[in-house]
Each structure stands twice: as structure tokens, then as C-alpha cells.
mmCIF file of C-alpha atoms in Angstrom:
data_model
loop_
_atom_site.group_PDB
_atom_site.id
_atom_site.type_symbol
_atom_site.label_atom_id
_atom_site.label_comp_id
_atom_site.label_asym_id
_atom_site.label_seq_id
_atom_site.Cartn_x
_atom_site.Cartn_y
_atom_site.Cartn_z
ATOM 1 C CA UNK A 1 -13.949 76.812 -64.461
ATOM 2 C CA UNK A 2 -17.552 76.668 -63.190
ATOM 3 C CA UNK A 3 -17.826 76.233 -59.437
ATOM 4 C CA UNK A 4 -20.071 73.492 -58.074
ATOM 5 C CA UNK A 5 -23.401 74.682 -56.668
ATOM 6 C CA UNK A 6 -23.484 71.949 -54.052
ATOM 7 C CA UNK A 7 -21.031 70.430 -51.595
ATOM 8 C CA UNK A 8 -20.201 66.839 -50.706
ATOM 9 C CA UNK A 9 -21.312 67.530 -47.147
ATOM 10 C CA UNK A 10 -24.797 68.479 -48.348
ATOM 11 C CA UNK A 11 -25.110 65.229 -50.321
ATOM 12 C CA UNK A 12 -23.834 63.208 -47.372
ATOM 13 C CA UNK A 13 -26.470 64.818 -45.153
ATOM 14 C CA UNK A 14 -29.215 64.024 -47.681
ATOM 15 C CA UNK A 15 -28.029 60.430 -47.837
ATOM 16 C CA UNK A 16 -28.092 60.196 -44.033
ATOM 17 C CA UNK A 17 -31.632 61.610 -43.828
ATOM 18 C CA UNK A 18 -32.827 58.968 -46.313
ATOM 19 C CA UNK A 19 -30.761 56.083 -44.912
ATOM 20 C CA UNK A 20 -31.668 56.672 -41.245
ATOM 21 C CA UNK A 21 -35.334 57.435 -41.895
ATOM 22 C CA UNK A 22 -35.622 61.123 -41.122
ATOM 23 C CA UNK A 23 -33.984 64.305 -39.898
ATOM 24 C CA UNK A 24 -34.122 63.440 -36.199
ATOM 25 C CA UNK A 25 -32.513 60.026 -36.678
ATOM 26 C CA UNK A 26 -29.844 61.395 -39.042
ATOM 27 C CA UNK A 27 -29.048 64.234 -36.626
ATOM 28 C CA UNK A 28 -28.452 61.706 -33.858
ATOM 29 C CA UNK A 29 -26.190 59.539 -36.036
ATOM 30 C CA UNK A 30 -24.204 62.510 -37.376
ATOM 31 C CA UNK A 31 -24.052 64.239 -33.989
ATOM 32 C CA UNK A 32 -25.511 67.401 -35.503
ATOM 33 C CA UNK A 33 -28.596 69.471 -34.742
ATOM 34 C CA UNK A 34 -31.775 68.655 -36.606
ATOM 35 C CA UNK A 35 -32.130 72.285 -37.676
ATOM 36 C CA UNK A 36 -28.681 72.266 -39.300
ATOM 37 C CA UNK A 37 -29.650 69.218 -41.364
ATOM 38 C CA UNK A 38 -32.931 70.853 -42.383
ATOM 39 C CA UNK A 39 -31.032 73.947 -43.423
ATOM 40 C CA UNK A 40 -28.427 71.969 -45.415
ATOM 41 C CA UNK A 41 -31.008 70.005 -47.403
ATOM 42 C CA UNK A 42 -33.175 73.066 -47.950
ATOM 43 C CA UNK A 43 -30.222 75.049 -49.263
ATOM 44 C CA UNK A 44 -29.221 72.129 -51.524
ATOM 45 C CA UNK A 45 -32.682 72.094 -53.096
ATOM 46 C CA UNK A 46 -32.595 75.861 -53.521
ATOM 47 C CA UNK A 47 -29.134 75.799 -55.152
ATOM 48 C CA UNK A 48 -30.129 73.035 -57.587
ATOM 49 C CA UNK A 49 -33.613 74.360 -58.262
ATOM 50 C CA UNK A 50 -34.930 70.807 -57.876
ATOM 51 C CA UNK A 51 -37.167 69.375 -55.164
ATOM 52 C CA UNK A 52 -35.383 66.411 -53.578
ATOM 53 C CA UNK A 53 -37.672 65.661 -50.654
ATOM 54 C CA UNK A 54 -41.389 66.116 -50.113
ATOM 55 C CA UNK A 55 -43.256 65.825 -46.840
ATOM 56 C CA UNK A 56 -45.866 63.075 -46.698
ATOM 57 C CA UNK A 57 -47.566 63.118 -43.334
ATOM 58 C CA UNK A 58 -44.786 63.381 -40.780
ATOM 59 C CA UNK A 59 -42.114 61.837 -43.008
ATOM 60 C CA UNK A 60 -39.989 63.303 -45.776
ATOM 61 C CA UNK A 61 -39.929 61.163 -48.918
ATOM 62 C CA UNK A 62 -37.657 61.378 -51.942
ATOM 63 C CA UNK A 63 -39.168 62.838 -55.083
ATOM 64 C CA UNK A 64 -38.571 60.961 -58.378
ATOM 65 C CA UNK A 65 -35.884 63.536 -59.229
ATOM 66 C CA UNK A 66 -34.464 63.150 -55.750
ATOM 67 C CA UNK A 67 -34.118 59.380 -56.207
ATOM 68 C CA UNK A 68 -32.119 59.845 -59.415
ATOM 69 C CA UNK A 69 -29.826 62.506 -57.960
ATOM 70 C CA UNK A 70 -29.328 60.640 -54.685
ATOM 71 C CA UNK A 71 -28.295 57.501 -56.570
ATOM 72 C CA UNK A 72 -25.657 59.415 -58.534
ATOM 73 C CA UNK A 73 -24.504 61.247 -55.407
ATOM 74 C CA UNK A 74 -23.652 57.942 -53.736
ATOM 75 C CA UNK A 75 -21.249 57.113 -56.560
ATOM 76 C CA UNK A 76 -19.521 60.472 -56.137
ATOM 77 C CA UNK A 77 -19.227 60.329 -52.336
ATOM 78 C CA UNK A 78 -17.984 56.740 -52.496
ATOM 79 C CA UNK A 79 -15.304 57.804 -54.983
ATOM 80 C CA UNK A 80 -14.220 60.643 -52.714
ATOM 81 C CA UNK A 81 -14.118 58.276 -49.734
ATOM 82 C CA UNK A 82 -11.952 55.938 -51.803
ATOM 83 C CA UNK A 83 -9.576 58.788 -52.697
ATOM 84 C CA UNK A 84 -9.295 59.876 -49.079
ATOM 85 C CA UNK A 85 -8.644 56.296 -47.917
ATOM 86 C CA UNK A 86 -6.082 55.833 -50.672
ATOM 87 C CA UNK A 87 -4.288 59.028 -49.656
ATOM 88 C CA UNK A 88 -4.233 57.820 -46.064
ATOM 89 C CA UNK A 89 -2.925 54.408 -47.145
ATOM 90 C CA UNK A 90 -0.183 55.972 -49.248
ATOM 91 C CA UNK A 91 0.860 58.101 -46.303
ATOM 92 C CA UNK A 92 1.158 54.937 -44.232
ATOM 93 C CA UNK A 93 3.167 53.203 -46.958
ATOM 94 C CA UNK A 94 0.334 51.059 -48.347
ATOM 95 C CA UNK A 95 1.264 50.169 -51.923
ATOM 96 C CA UNK A 96 -1.093 51.321 -54.709
ATOM 97 C CA UNK A 97 0.201 48.513 -56.976
ATOM 98 C CA UNK A 98 1.726 45.047 -56.556
ATOM 99 C CA UNK A 99 3.399 42.878 -59.194
ATOM 100 C CA UNK A 100 3.701 39.105 -58.848
ATOM 101 C CA UNK A 101 5.950 36.876 -60.934
ATOM 102 C CA UNK A 102 4.269 33.460 -61.080
ATOM 103 C CA UNK A 103 6.160 30.436 -62.319
ATOM 104 C CA UNK A 104 3.615 29.056 -64.786
ATOM 105 C CA UNK A 105 3.628 25.618 -63.149
ATOM 106 C CA UNK A 106 2.235 27.134 -59.936
ATOM 107 C CA UNK A 107 -1.503 26.272 -59.660
ATOM 108 C CA UNK A 108 -3.513 29.370 -60.544
ATOM 109 C CA UNK A 109 -6.311 28.204 -58.232
ATOM 110 C CA UNK A 110 -3.999 28.643 -55.247
ATOM 111 C CA UNK A 111 -3.061 32.168 -56.280
ATOM 112 C CA UNK A 112 -6.702 33.073 -56.945
ATOM 113 C CA UNK A 113 -7.591 31.776 -53.476
ATOM 114 C CA UNK A 114 -5.034 34.123 -51.923
ATOM 115 C CA UNK A 115 -6.136 37.071 -54.064
ATOM 116 C CA UNK A 116 -9.782 36.430 -53.208
ATOM 117 C CA UNK A 117 -8.919 36.718 -49.511
ATOM 118 C CA UNK A 118 -6.756 39.779 -50.240
ATOM 119 C CA UNK A 119 -9.433 41.703 -52.160
ATOM 120 C CA UNK A 120 -11.639 42.821 -49.217
ATOM 121 C CA UNK A 121 -8.535 44.132 -47.432
ATOM 122 C CA UNK A 122 -6.677 45.412 -50.491
ATOM 123 C CA UNK A 123 -7.731 49.056 -50.072
ATOM 124 C CA UNK A 124 -7.692 49.575 -53.826
ATOM 125 C CA UNK A 125 -4.267 48.063 -54.508
ATOM 126 C CA UNK A 126 -3.913 46.998 -58.143
ATOM 127 C CA UNK A 127 -2.343 43.588 -58.778
ATOM 128 C CA UNK A 128 -0.430 42.531 -61.903
ATOM 129 C CA UNK A 129 0.472 38.861 -62.445
ATOM 130 C CA UNK A 130 3.384 38.060 -64.749
ATOM 131 C CA UNK A 131 3.675 34.454 -65.918
ATOM 132 C CA UNK A 132 7.322 33.470 -65.993
ATOM 133 C CA UNK A 133 9.380 30.385 -66.804
ATOM 134 C CA UNK A 134 12.570 28.966 -65.272
ATOM 135 C CA UNK A 135 15.327 31.591 -65.229
ATOM 136 C CA UNK A 136 12.783 34.245 -66.188
ATOM 137 C CA UNK A 137 11.453 34.164 -62.623
ATOM 138 C CA UNK A 138 14.966 34.331 -61.203
ATOM 139 C CA UNK A 139 15.684 37.280 -63.481
ATOM 140 C CA UNK A 140 12.715 39.131 -61.962
ATOM 141 C CA UNK A 141 14.117 38.379 -58.503
ATOM 142 C CA UNK A 142 17.644 39.513 -59.308
ATOM 143 C CA UNK A 143 16.369 42.672 -61.003
ATOM 144 C CA UNK A 144 13.906 43.257 -58.148
ATOM 145 C CA UNK A 145 11.316 44.071 -60.806
ATOM 146 C CA UNK A 146 8.443 42.418 -58.898
ATOM 147 C CA UNK A 147 7.138 42.607 -55.345
ATOM 148 C CA UNK A 148 6.489 38.878 -54.917
ATOM 149 C CA UNK A 149 7.955 35.962 -56.865
ATOM 150 C CA UNK A 150 6.751 32.359 -56.916
ATOM 151 C CA UNK A 151 9.834 30.560 -58.111
ATOM 152 C CA UNK A 152 10.778 27.018 -59.035
ATOM 153 C CA UNK A 153 13.937 25.352 -57.801
ATOM 154 C CA UNK A 154 16.654 27.051 -55.785
ATOM 155 C CA UNK A 155 16.289 30.837 -55.486
ATOM 156 C CA UNK A 156 19.126 33.076 -56.675
ATOM 157 C CA UNK A 157 22.088 33.421 -54.334
ATOM 158 C CA UNK A 158 21.445 35.827 -51.498
ATOM 159 C CA UNK A 159 17.644 35.443 -51.436
ATOM 160 C CA UNK A 160 15.600 33.578 -48.837
ATOM 161 C CA UNK A 161 12.621 31.488 -49.900
ATOM 162 C CA UNK A 162 9.509 30.166 -48.151
ATOM 163 C CA UNK A 163 8.497 26.702 -49.433
ATOM 164 C CA UNK A 164 5.056 26.474 -51.010
ATOM 165 C CA UNK A 165 4.448 23.137 -52.710
ATOM 166 C CA UNK A 166 5.831 20.440 -54.989
ATOM 167 C CA UNK A 167 4.684 20.111 -58.587
ATOM 168 C CA UNK A 168 4.910 16.760 -60.362
ATOM 169 C CA UNK A 169 5.488 16.510 -64.116
ATOM 170 C CA UNK A 170 4.298 13.611 -66.253
ATOM 171 C CA UNK A 171 5.654 12.739 -69.688
ATOM 172 C CA UNK A 172 2.650 12.530 -72.029
ATOM 173 C CA UNK A 173 1.603 12.210 -75.651
ATOM 174 C CA UNK A 174 -1.528 11.383 -77.653
ATOM 175 C CA UNK A 175 -2.663 7.707 -77.533
ATOM 176 C CA UNK A 176 -2.103 7.476 -81.307
ATOM 177 C CA UNK A 177 1.534 8.601 -81.039
ATOM 178 C CA UNK A 178 4.137 5.851 -81.712
ATOM 179 C CA UNK A 179 5.628 6.335 -78.254
ATOM 180 C CA UNK A 180 2.298 5.469 -76.623
ATOM 181 C CA UNK A 181 2.637 1.880 -77.859
ATOM 182 C CA UNK A 182 5.742 1.395 -75.700
ATOM 183 C CA UNK A 183 4.941 0.119 -72.213
ATOM 184 C CA UNK A 184 8.330 1.068 -70.824
ATOM 185 C CA UNK A 185 10.775 3.391 -72.567
ATOM 186 C CA UNK A 186 14.298 2.194 -71.867
ATOM 187 C CA UNK A 187 16.093 5.565 -71.931
ATOM 188 C CA UNK A 188 16.004 9.198 -73.067
ATOM 189 C CA UNK A 189 17.763 8.353 -76.351
ATOM 190 C CA UNK A 190 14.550 6.866 -77.710
ATOM 191 C CA UNK A 191 12.746 10.132 -76.955
ATOM 192 C CA UNK A 192 15.321 12.220 -78.789
ATOM 193 C CA UNK A 193 14.196 10.554 -82.027
ATOM 194 C CA UNK A 194 10.759 12.163 -81.753
ATOM 195 C CA UNK A 195 9.436 15.721 -81.781
ATOM 196 C CA UNK A 196 9.389 17.276 -78.314
ATOM 197 C CA UNK A 197 7.184 20.177 -77.220
ATOM 198 C CA UNK A 198 8.971 22.533 -74.799
ATOM 199 C CA UNK A 199 8.009 25.706 -72.939
ATOM 200 C CA UNK A 200 9.996 28.831 -73.731
ATOM 201 C CA UNK A 201 11.997 30.447 -70.959
ATOM 202 C CA UNK A 202 10.882 34.022 -70.293
ATOM 203 C CA UNK A 203 14.334 35.284 -69.289
ATOM 204 C CA UNK A 204 16.035 37.804 -71.558
ATOM 205 C CA UNK A 205 19.434 36.267 -70.892
ATOM 206 C CA UNK A 206 20.681 32.722 -70.238
ATOM 207 C CA UNK A 207 17.465 30.993 -71.253
ATOM 208 C CA UNK A 208 16.821 27.300 -70.716
ATOM 209 C CA UNK A 209 13.643 25.856 -72.249
ATOM 210 C CA UNK A 210 11.576 23.855 -69.797
ATOM 211 C CA UNK A 211 11.936 20.064 -69.899
ATOM 212 C CA UNK A 212 14.012 19.826 -73.074
ATOM 213 C CA UNK A 213 15.612 16.409 -73.491
ATOM 214 C CA UNK A 214 17.942 17.510 -76.315
ATOM 215 C CA UNK A 215 15.616 16.069 -78.932
ATOM 216 C CA UNK A 216 16.683 16.718 -82.520
ATOM 217 C CA UNK A 217 13.228 18.087 -83.291
ATOM 218 C CA UNK A 218 11.405 20.444 -80.982
ATOM 219 C CA UNK A 219 8.610 22.969 -81.042
ATOM 220 C CA UNK A 220 8.746 25.768 -78.494
ATOM 221 C CA UNK A 221 5.572 27.372 -77.151
ATOM 222 C CA UNK A 222 4.937 29.997 -74.483
ATOM 223 C CA UNK A 223 2.703 28.004 -72.102
ATOM 224 C CA UNK A 224 1.349 24.562 -71.247
ATOM 225 C CA UNK A 225 -2.119 25.254 -72.613
ATOM 226 C CA UNK A 226 -0.660 25.609 -76.104
ATOM 227 C CA UNK A 227 1.448 22.489 -75.574
ATOM 228 C CA UNK A 228 -1.611 20.455 -74.545
ATOM 229 C CA UNK A 229 -3.513 21.555 -77.662
ATOM 230 C CA UNK A 230 -0.630 20.363 -79.847
ATOM 231 C CA UNK A 231 -0.405 17.035 -78.007
ATOM 232 C CA UNK A 232 -4.125 16.431 -78.506
ATOM 233 C CA UNK A 233 -3.519 16.615 -82.257
ATOM 234 C CA UNK A 234 -1.204 13.617 -81.971
ATOM 235 C CA UNK A 235 1.939 15.708 -82.376
ATOM 236 C CA UNK A 236 5.005 15.251 -80.187
ATOM 237 C CA UNK A 237 5.482 14.560 -76.486
ATOM 238 C CA UNK A 238 5.950 16.878 -73.518
ATOM 239 C CA UNK A 239 6.534 17.052 -69.760
ATOM 240 C CA UNK A 240 3.318 18.559 -68.324
ATOM 241 C CA UNK A 241 2.384 19.334 -64.671
ATOM 242 C CA UNK A 242 0.015 16.601 -63.520
ATOM 243 C CA UNK A 243 -2.632 19.029 -62.228
ATOM 244 C CA UNK A 244 -3.022 20.514 -65.723
ATOM 245 C CA UNK A 245 -3.805 17.216 -67.461
ATOM 246 C CA UNK A 246 -5.708 15.188 -64.856
ATOM 247 C CA UNK A 247 -8.939 15.263 -66.881
ATOM 248 C CA UNK A 248 -7.162 14.453 -70.190
ATOM 249 C CA UNK A 249 -5.507 11.397 -68.652
ATOM 250 C CA UNK A 250 -8.813 10.232 -67.147
ATOM 251 C CA UNK A 251 -10.694 10.684 -70.446
ATOM 252 C CA UNK A 252 -7.940 9.013 -72.479
ATOM 253 C CA UNK A 253 -7.214 12.112 -74.553
ATOM 254 C CA UNK A 254 -3.566 11.865 -73.462
ATOM 255 C CA UNK A 255 -1.391 8.938 -72.391
ATOM 256 C CA UNK A 256 1.399 8.911 -69.847
ATOM 257 C CA UNK A 257 4.789 7.652 -70.994
ATOM 258 C CA UNK A 258 6.940 5.729 -68.551
ATOM 259 C CA UNK A 259 10.717 5.951 -68.787
ATOM 260 C CA UNK A 260 12.455 3.077 -67.046
ATOM 261 C CA UNK A 261 13.182 4.179 -63.477
ATOM 262 C CA UNK A 262 11.545 7.593 -64.001
ATOM 263 C CA UNK A 263 7.743 7.830 -63.856
ATOM 264 C CA UNK A 264 7.632 11.533 -63.005
ATOM 265 C CA UNK A 265 9.688 14.620 -62.255
ATOM 266 C CA UNK A 266 9.315 16.960 -59.305
ATOM 267 C CA UNK A 267 9.759 20.716 -59.041
ATOM 268 C CA UNK A 268 9.756 22.547 -55.719
ATOM 269 C CA UNK A 269 8.077 25.936 -55.654
ATOM 270 C CA UNK A 270 8.823 28.668 -53.157
ATOM 271 C CA UNK A 271 7.903 32.279 -52.442
ATOM 272 C CA UNK A 272 10.571 34.982 -52.599
ATOM 273 C CA UNK A 273 10.359 38.656 -51.668
ATOM 274 C CA UNK A 274 13.032 40.266 -53.884
ATOM 275 C CA UNK A 275 13.420 43.369 -51.704
ATOM 276 C CA UNK A 276 12.447 42.552 -48.141
ATOM 277 C CA UNK A 277 13.755 45.888 -46.812
ATOM 278 C CA UNK A 278 11.288 47.849 -48.938
ATOM 279 C CA UNK A 279 8.351 45.465 -48.556
ATOM 280 C CA UNK A 280 5.146 47.342 -47.725
ATOM 281 C CA UNK A 281 2.052 46.294 -45.752
ATOM 282 C CA UNK A 282 0.010 45.244 -48.816
ATOM 283 C CA UNK A 283 2.809 42.936 -49.987
ATOM 284 C CA UNK A 284 3.164 41.482 -46.470
ATOM 285 C CA UNK A 285 -0.556 40.782 -46.316
ATOM 286 C CA UNK A 286 -0.654 39.094 -49.726
ATOM 287 C CA UNK A 287 2.487 37.091 -48.899
ATOM 288 C CA UNK A 288 0.837 35.731 -45.748
ATOM 289 C CA UNK A 289 -2.305 34.800 -47.674
ATOM 290 C CA UNK A 290 -0.327 32.932 -50.346
ATOM 291 C CA UNK A 291 1.572 31.002 -47.661
ATOM 292 C CA UNK A 292 -1.715 30.241 -45.918
ATOM 293 C CA UNK A 293 -2.916 28.415 -49.064
ATOM 294 C CA UNK A 294 -0.319 25.725 -48.353
ATOM 295 C CA UNK A 295 -0.656 25.306 -44.586
#
């Protein structure tokens, strides 16, 4: 393996000389002698065989080649700084990766708001978001396969939950659908005579498709965006979170169905840490930022 001709320290010194406006200023900032900085940069130029600085009057200026090499050197030193910080974070228990199970009815804008606040403090932590449905989220909690879970309904036995928000579901269809002509649907039996769109549970075991009213005909899809596209074609009816269809209801692309005594359904969402004993500082920070979205 070929050994490098230059060192990171030499490039850091060159960067300081340029950034602080000269050898004297850089020496003061780095707490080094000016002669040692002159020697380091001079040796770097000699090792590379390329002039990096040229004296113009009393000030050293970058040569065109020096500008190119300095720019690339910043990328390298920043990467090394990142590696050193990451090593320090790992030593302190800072997690390099976090996985979140998000019940798909949880507003993505709220999660993005928390992640946006997390990013400047994340110290390089990678985040994976898994969309989950009904018992699929609870399965992640029981298996402790995620670091943070945003779950609907009651958490699995033995787990504590922090309340986040309530999500309201509306029963909707296309304005041209036969059900839309009914001002007030007397009971669920009428609905069972029509095609229902339901959201597939993501659990591997004991699945329970979201919102199914035991209709004879049903189409199962993996998320609400697919369901909304189907509804807009005049096909079927579905329970949809109100925040996902506000614009469609306003524009008249979809119509709300009213069942006698039941205009909407409510789901309570909460945050669960599946393994609180092993929770690290990155997870604690992100947890606090998610909770802050709902204060």
C-alpha cells in the first residue's frame, strides 16, 4: 500500500492560514508558533511538488492549484472529524441508527417536524421509518424490533405509553357512488352490501384489516393514498383519517357518509419505547422532540 505524502495536520494548518488570513493569525488561533506553521505548509508543498501559496505583498494567497486542493482537503478533514465524533458518540452510547414504527394514521408532518429538530443534534444517526398498521405496530413493540413506536389504541400489556394525539376517521366515497345519495345511513348493514376499501394490517400474525365492516366485497390495499385513488374513481367506500382528505372534501372530489348516530370514529395515538432499559441518548432526544410536537 502506498503511504500518503501529506498528513491531515498539514492540511488543517493550511486551512487555518487561509481561513484566518495569514500565518500570524492562524498561529494565534491554533496556539502554535508562526515558524512551525510556515514549516508545515512549506513541507506540504515540497512533498506534493505543487505550489499552494504565493506571496503577494505581505500576504500569502492561494494559487489556482492551491484552491482546488484546499477545497478537496476540506471534504477529507470534515469526514475525519465526523468519524472521530462518531467514535466518541459510540463510546458514550450514542446510537448510530434508530428505527421508528409509525402507525400510518399518524400525521407525517408531525414526525417530520420532530426529525427536522433532531437533525442538527443527531450526530450522524441514521433514521429508518417503518409504516405499520394496527397489530403490526404492536408486533414491533412486543418483538422490540424498533427503538420508538407510534401506536394506535391500547399498547401491549406491560408497556407504558405517552399520549400524542387523537385521529378522527370519516366514512367517505365518491359523489357519484350510490351511497352518496343517502343523507343518513340507518345502519352498518346497508354498507355491507357495497364494496369496502380496507387497509391491510402489517402484522405477520393475528392480522385485523383497518376499518373493515364485514362487507361481503372488499379490496385490501397497503395504505390510505392507494385507497383515496380508488375512491376518486367512484369505487367503494372507506374510513379515512380526516387530515388526509381535507382538500378532497372541500373540492367535492369525495363525499362524507353519515351513519345514524356515528359521524366519525376516533383513534388515540401514543408513543411507546419498547425497551426503556436499553434506550440510548439519541432515542431519548428524538422521543422528547416527538412529544414536543403535541404540547
